[in-house]
Amino acid sequence: QGVVFEVRYVPALAKKPNSKPREKQHAKDFVNPFLPYDERLHVKQIGNTHHLLLNKYCVVPHHLLITTAEFRQQGEPLSEADFTAVLETIDNLSSRNIVFYNSGEESGASQPHKHLQVLPMPEYLDMPPSISLWLQSIPPVGAVHTSKQLPFAHFGVLFGDSPLLPSNVAAAYQAALSELTTKFGSECSYNMIMTRSAIMLFPRRQSSWNDIAINSLGFAGLVLAKTKDEQELLNR
């Protein structure tokens, strides 16, 4: 289908613990990296509810984390406050960005403390390939839509041309999440990606392929390899 995506070698990921959130949280030696956060990584406080941090294990330059100021469980539904923090962040960035959230044990999440992530869009992409293919089916504005262009389960909402408001983004997310949980159950893991054009959710049954972890970025056109062997396997 002419889908453009990138396989990126990120050896720093080999140093990152690969346990899932629940397992990590219950480990005796667990230390929450976001509470307290590393002052060297702190960019700013967002209201009273969130912090903006640099990602210690960044996969591209300017990889940002939006963390809750108090402990909230990764996998909790996103709130209007979360999207307020998202919009305040991307409204102050000059580049086009992808926002993503890994929810649940099979989503590719690694930390139990609730956080979203923000990446600059690769220069060679106008938008994530999953959204680009989904848009070919001409989805209506503001309603949950699925497309035959994508060969996997998904639930998307097109924002339209109006300015993005936290309440509207939260409502679109909740509508997509409602359809996902109705079909796959309330405990289903999922990935979320968001741009200024649309928000999409993808249910997950497993977090990896051939022991290669895949999170929301897989739907945004970026697959990460932590070793040369993984990179060679992905390039085949």
mmCIF file of C-alpha atoms in Angstrom:
data_model
loop_
_atom_site.group_PDB
_atom_site.id
_atom_site.type_symbol
_atom_site.label_atom_id
_atom_site.label_comp_id
_atom_site.label_asym_id
_atom_site.label_seq_id
_atom_site.Cartn_x
_atom_site.Cartn_y
_atom_site.Cartn_z
ATOM 1 C CA GLN A 1 0.000 0.000 0.000
ATOM 2 C CA GLY A 2 3.011 2.264 -0.166
ATOM 3 C CA VAL A 3 3.046 2.830 3.591
ATOM 4 C CA VAL A 4 6.138 4.724 4.737
ATOM 5 C CA PHE A 5 7.563 3.780 8.131
ATOM 6 C CA GLU A 6 10.916 3.819 9.865
ATOM 7 C CA VAL A 7 12.904 1.167 11.698
ATOM 8 C CA ARG A 8 15.137 2.992 14.181
ATOM 9 C CA TYR A 9 18.061 1.479 16.092
ATOM 10 C CA VAL A 10 17.946 2.781 19.676
ATOM 11 C CA PRO A 11 20.615 0.996 21.761
ATOM 12 C CA ALA A 12 19.654 3.051 24.841
ATOM 13 C CA LEU A 13 16.489 0.942 25.053
ATOM 14 C CA ALA A 14 18.631 -2.074 25.945
ATOM 15 C CA LYS A 15 19.356 -0.328 29.260
ATOM 16 C CA LYS A 16 15.659 0.251 29.942
ATOM 17 C CA PRO A 17 13.936 -2.330 32.163
ATOM 18 C CA ASN A 18 11.545 -4.345 29.990
ATOM 19 C CA SER A 19 9.043 -5.516 32.599
ATOM 20 C CA LYS A 20 5.375 -4.565 32.241
ATOM 21 C CA PRO A 21 3.830 -1.854 34.459
ATOM 22 C CA ARG A 22 2.071 -4.096 36.987
ATOM 23 C CA GLU A 23 5.089 -6.366 37.389
ATOM 24 C CA LYS A 24 7.399 -3.381 37.777
ATOM 25 C CA GLN A 25 5.155 -1.639 40.306
ATOM 26 C CA HIS A 26 5.034 -4.680 42.582
ATOM 27 C CA ALA A 27 8.775 -5.356 42.445
ATOM 28 C CA LYS A 28 10.554 -4.809 45.762
ATOM 29 C CA ASP A 29 13.150 -2.556 44.175
ATOM 30 C CA PHE A 30 10.674 -0.402 42.201
ATOM 31 C CA VAL A 31 11.491 3.319 42.108
ATOM 32 C CA ASN A 32 9.033 5.664 40.413
ATOM 33 C CA PRO A 33 11.112 7.810 37.994
ATOM 34 C CA PHE A 34 8.373 10.454 37.817
ATOM 35 C CA LEU A 35 7.719 10.923 41.533
ATOM 36 C CA PRO A 36 9.975 12.527 42.387
ATOM 37 C CA TYR A 37 11.183 13.398 38.903
ATOM 38 C CA ASP A 38 14.798 14.052 37.981
ATOM 39 C CA GLU A 39 15.250 17.832 38.178
ATOM 40 C CA ARG A 40 17.694 17.649 35.252
ATOM 41 C CA LEU A 41 14.867 16.389 33.030
ATOM 42 C CA HIS A 42 12.180 18.801 34.215
ATOM 43 C CA VAL A 43 10.993 21.292 31.591
ATOM 44 C CA LYS A 44 8.020 22.933 33.320
ATOM 45 C CA GLN A 45 5.000 22.399 35.505
ATOM 46 C CA ILE A 46 1.677 22.426 33.656
ATOM 47 C CA GLY A 47 -0.936 23.891 35.971
ATOM 48 C CA ASN A 48 -1.267 21.978 39.221
ATOM 49 C CA THR A 49 -1.870 18.617 37.609
ATOM 50 C CA HIS A 50 1.045 17.714 35.314
ATOM 51 C CA HIS A 51 4.757 18.047 34.625
ATOM 52 C CA LEU A 52 6.564 18.228 31.302
ATOM 53 C CA LEU A 53 9.768 16.182 31.304
ATOM 54 C CA LEU A 54 12.467 15.220 28.858
ATOM 55 C CA ASN A 55 12.458 11.477 28.200
ATOM 56 C CA LYS A 56 15.557 9.833 29.670
ATOM 57 C CA TYR A 57 15.204 7.061 27.067
ATOM 58 C CA CYS A 58 14.413 9.328 24.119
ATOM 59 C CA VAL A 59 13.998 7.706 20.709
ATOM 60 C CA VAL A 60 14.330 10.991 18.785
ATOM 61 C CA PRO A 61 15.478 14.482 19.827
ATOM 62 C CA HIS A 62 12.866 16.506 21.742
ATOM 63 C CA HIS A 63 11.016 13.417 22.998
ATOM 64 C CA LEU A 64 8.796 14.717 25.816
ATOM 65 C CA LEU A 65 6.761 13.166 28.630
ATOM 66 C CA ILE A 66 3.606 14.616 30.170
ATOM 67 C CA THR A 67 3.298 13.062 33.639
ATOM 68 C CA THR A 68 0.638 13.467 36.297
ATOM 69 C CA ALA A 69 1.858 15.474 39.305
ATOM 70 C CA GLU A 70 0.336 12.914 41.662
ATOM 71 C CA PHE A 71 0.508 9.179 41.129
ATOM 72 C CA ARG A 72 -2.170 7.910 38.771
ATOM 73 C CA GLN A 73 -2.169 4.448 37.246
ATOM 74 C CA GLN A 74 -0.927 4.042 33.675
ATOM 75 C CA GLY A 75 -3.919 2.507 31.930
ATOM 76 C CA GLU A 76 -6.462 4.783 33.580
ATOM 77 C CA PRO A 77 -8.677 6.508 30.998
ATOM 78 C CA LEU A 78 -7.378 9.919 29.993
ATOM 79 C CA SER A 79 -9.184 12.905 31.463
ATOM 80 C CA GLU A 80 -9.972 16.415 30.300
ATOM 81 C CA ALA A 81 -7.113 17.588 32.556
ATOM 82 C CA ASP A 82 -4.739 15.271 30.677
ATOM 83 C CA PHE A 83 -5.800 16.756 27.357
ATOM 84 C CA THR A 84 -5.523 20.278 28.761
ATOM 85 C CA ALA A 85 -1.866 19.492 29.490
ATOM 86 C CA VAL A 86 -1.439 17.965 26.023
ATOM 87 C CA LEU A 87 -2.828 21.008 24.225
ATOM 88 C CA GLU A 88 -0.835 23.448 26.333
ATOM 89 C CA THR A 89 2.281 21.490 25.393
ATOM 90 C CA ILE A 90 1.755 21.171 21.644
ATOM 91 C CA ASP A 91 0.433 24.733 21.342
ATOM 92 C CA ASN A 92 3.876 25.900 22.477
ATOM 93 C CA LEU A 93 5.849 23.723 20.059
ATOM 94 C CA SER A 94 6.775 24.932 16.593
ATOM 95 C CA SER A 95 6.949 21.489 14.961
ATOM 96 C CA ARG A 96 4.143 19.105 13.999
ATOM 97 C CA ASN A 97 3.850 16.495 16.732
ATOM 98 C CA ILE A 98 2.493 13.059 17.541
ATOM 99 C CA VAL A 99 0.980 12.528 20.982
ATOM 100 C CA PHE A 100 0.624 8.957 22.200
ATOM 101 C CA TYR A 101 -0.538 6.937 25.182
ATOM 102 C CA ASN A 102 0.125 3.278 25.964
ATOM 103 C CA SER A 103 -2.699 1.868 28.080
ATOM 104 C CA GLY A 104 -2.647 -1.562 29.695
ATOM 105 C CA GLU A 105 -0.260 -4.456 30.131
ATOM 106 C CA GLU A 106 -0.143 -5.401 26.442
ATOM 107 C CA SER A 107 0.195 -1.877 25.060
ATOM 108 C CA GLY A 108 3.976 -1.652 25.211
ATOM 109 C CA ALA A 109 3.840 0.492 28.357
ATOM 110 C CA SER A 110 6.743 0.101 30.767
ATOM 111 C CA GLN A 111 6.022 2.538 33.624
ATOM 112 C CA PRO A 112 3.037 2.285 36.010
ATOM 113 C CA HIS A 113 2.859 6.076 36.577
ATOM 114 C CA LYS A 114 0.408 7.699 34.169
ATOM 115 C CA HIS A 115 2.092 9.611 31.341
ATOM 116 C CA LEU A 116 1.604 10.611 27.733
ATOM 117 C CA GLN A 117 4.427 11.123 25.264
ATOM 118 C CA VAL A 118 5.054 13.736 22.594
ATOM 119 C CA LEU A 119 7.349 13.353 19.570
ATOM 120 C CA PRO A 120 8.056 15.684 16.654
ATOM 121 C CA MET A 121 6.649 14.301 13.417
ATOM 122 C CA PRO A 122 9.361 12.945 11.104
ATOM 123 C CA GLU A 123 10.082 15.398 8.275
ATOM 124 C CA TYR A 124 9.226 12.798 5.629
ATOM 125 C CA LEU A 125 5.707 12.235 7.018
ATOM 126 C CA ASP A 126 2.751 14.597 6.792
ATOM 127 C CA MET A 127 1.001 12.495 9.430
ATOM 128 C CA PRO A 128 1.179 8.998 10.940
ATOM 129 C CA PRO A 129 0.525 6.361 8.230
ATOM 130 C CA SER A 130 -2.395 4.796 10.110
ATOM 131 C CA ILE A 131 -4.173 8.173 10.215
ATOM 132 C CA SER A 132 -3.259 8.883 6.596
ATOM 133 C CA LEU A 133 -4.786 5.588 5.415
ATOM 134 C CA TRP A 134 -7.816 6.064 7.652
ATOM 135 C CA LEU A 135 -8.455 9.516 6.170
ATOM 136 C CA GLN A 136 -8.765 7.981 2.694
ATOM 137 C CA SER A 137 -12.188 6.687 3.741
ATOM 138 C CA ILE A 138 -13.331 10.296 4.334
ATOM 139 C CA PRO A 139 -14.452 9.990 7.975
ATOM 140 C CA PRO A 140 -17.128 12.378 9.237
ATOM 141 C CA VAL A 141 -16.083 15.091 11.662
ATOM 142 C CA GLY A 142 -16.704 14.333 15.315
ATOM 143 C CA ALA A 143 -17.976 10.739 15.018
ATOM 144 C CA VAL A 144 -16.193 7.439 15.666
ATOM 145 C CA HIS A 145 -15.210 5.909 12.348
ATOM 146 C CA THR A 146 -13.514 2.705 11.181
ATOM 147 C CA SER A 147 -12.051 2.196 7.720
ATOM 148 C CA LYS A 148 -11.532 -0.764 5.400
ATOM 149 C CA GLN A 149 -8.186 0.826 4.503
ATOM 150 C CA LEU A 150 -6.718 -0.544 7.748
ATOM 151 C CA PRO A 151 -6.431 -4.337 8.211
ATOM 152 C CA PHE A 152 -6.578 -4.183 12.020
ATOM 153 C CA ALA A 153 -9.065 -3.012 14.637
ATOM 154 C CA HIS A 154 -9.168 0.717 15.224
ATOM 155 C CA PHE A 155 -11.482 3.517 16.335
ATOM 156 C CA GLY A 156 -10.846 7.065 15.141
ATOM 157 C CA VAL A 157 -12.410 10.508 15.383
ATOM 158 C CA LEU A 158 -11.661 13.382 12.996
ATOM 159 C CA PHE A 159 -11.394 16.777 14.694
ATOM 160 C CA GLY A 160 -12.171 19.067 11.783
ATOM 161 C CA ASP A 161 -11.004 22.659 11.349
ATOM 162 C CA SER A 162 -12.252 24.183 14.603
ATOM 163 C CA PRO A 163 -9.668 25.081 17.274
ATOM 164 C CA LEU A 164 -8.939 22.127 19.551
ATOM 165 C CA LEU A 165 -10.422 22.412 23.026
ATOM 166 C CA PRO A 166 -9.670 19.993 25.887
ATOM 167 C CA SER A 167 -13.365 19.204 26.326
ATOM 168 C CA ASN A 168 -13.811 18.351 22.644
ATOM 169 C CA VAL A 169 -10.677 16.200 22.477
ATOM 170 C CA ALA A 170 -11.673 14.397 25.688
ATOM 171 C CA ALA A 171 -15.151 13.748 24.285
ATOM 172 C CA ALA A 172 -13.706 12.327 21.052
ATOM 173 C CA TYR A 173 -11.354 10.087 23.038
ATOM 174 C CA GLN A 174 -14.155 8.872 25.315
ATOM 175 C CA ALA A 175 -16.377 8.067 22.328
ATOM 176 C CA ALA A 176 -13.637 5.998 20.682
ATOM 177 C CA LEU A 177 -12.759 4.296 23.980
ATOM 178 C CA SER A 178 -16.412 3.431 24.599
ATOM 179 C CA GLU A 179 -16.653 1.628 21.266
ATOM 180 C CA LEU A 180 -13.341 -0.147 21.847
ATOM 181 C CA THR A 181 -14.327 -1.425 25.301
ATOM 182 C CA THR A 182 -17.804 -2.403 24.111
ATOM 183 C CA LYS A 183 -16.253 -4.649 21.478
ATOM 184 C CA PHE A 184 -13.127 -5.882 23.277
ATOM 185 C CA GLY A 185 -13.914 -5.489 26.987
ATOM 186 C CA SER A 186 -13.049 -2.945 29.655
ATOM 187 C CA GLU A 187 -9.704 -4.612 30.460
ATOM 188 C CA CYS A 188 -8.429 -4.485 26.871
ATOM 189 C CA SER A 189 -5.035 -2.861 26.391
ATOM 190 C CA TYR A 190 -4.824 -0.229 23.673
ATOM 191 C CA ASN A 191 -2.605 2.344 22.026
ATOM 192 C CA MET A 192 -3.660 5.914 21.305
ATOM 193 C CA ILE A 193 -2.130 8.337 18.845
ATOM 194 C CA MET A 194 -3.236 11.921 18.328
ATOM 195 C CA THR A 195 -2.408 14.777 15.990
ATOM 196 C CA ARG A 196 -4.150 18.084 15.406
ATOM 197 C CA SER A 197 -6.235 16.300 12.764
ATOM 198 C CA ALA A 198 -7.515 13.220 14.563
ATOM 199 C CA ILE A 199 -7.320 10.804 17.466
ATOM 200 C CA MET A 200 -7.159 7.019 17.022
ATOM 201 C CA LEU A 201 -7.248 4.030 19.383
ATOM 202 C CA PHE A 202 -5.964 0.525 18.584
ATOM 203 C CA PRO A 203 -6.769 -2.507 20.795
ATOM 204 C CA ARG A 204 -3.820 -4.794 21.608
ATOM 205 C CA ARG A 205 -3.627 -8.522 22.341
ATOM 206 C CA GLN A 206 0.133 -8.676 22.854
ATOM 207 C CA SER A 207 2.852 -6.134 23.445
ATOM 208 C CA SER A 208 5.582 -7.562 21.232
ATOM 209 C CA TRP A 209 6.444 -9.438 18.045
ATOM 210 C CA ASN A 210 9.348 -11.889 18.187
ATOM 211 C CA ASP A 211 10.284 -10.301 21.532
ATOM 212 C CA ILE A 212 10.480 -6.853 19.908
ATOM 213 C CA ALA A 213 8.361 -4.452 21.949
ATOM 214 C CA ILE A 214 5.876 -2.416 19.915
ATOM 215 C CA ASN A 215 3.915 0.425 21.457
ATOM 216 C CA SER A 216 1.842 3.285 20.008
ATOM 217 C CA LEU A 217 4.725 4.367 17.801
ATOM 218 C CA GLY A 218 4.187 1.277 15.668
ATOM 219 C CA PHE A 219 0.917 2.877 14.503
ATOM 220 C CA ALA A 220 2.704 6.202 13.999
ATOM 221 C CA GLY A 221 5.222 4.781 11.529
ATOM 222 C CA LEU A 222 8.149 4.152 13.880
ATOM 223 C CA VAL A 223 9.352 0.713 15.050
ATOM 224 C CA LEU A 224 12.220 0.628 17.536
ATOM 225 C CA ALA A 225 15.030 -1.937 17.691
ATOM 226 C CA LYS A 226 17.267 -2.083 20.751
ATOM 227 C CA THR A 227 19.844 -4.426 19.172
ATOM 228 C CA LYS A 228 21.338 -4.888 15.714
ATOM 229 C CA ASP A 229 19.769 -8.363 15.544
ATOM 230 C CA GLU A 230 16.316 -6.857 16.089
ATOM 231 C CA GLN A 231 17.015 -4.222 13.431
ATOM 232 C CA GLU A 232 18.050 -6.885 10.907
ATOM 233 C CA LEU A 233 14.922 -8.934 11.661
ATOM 234 C CA LEU A 234 12.689 -5.897 11.153
ATOM 235 C CA ASN A 235 14.442 -4.963 7.918
ATOM 236 C CA ARG A 236 13.789 -8.344 6.284
#
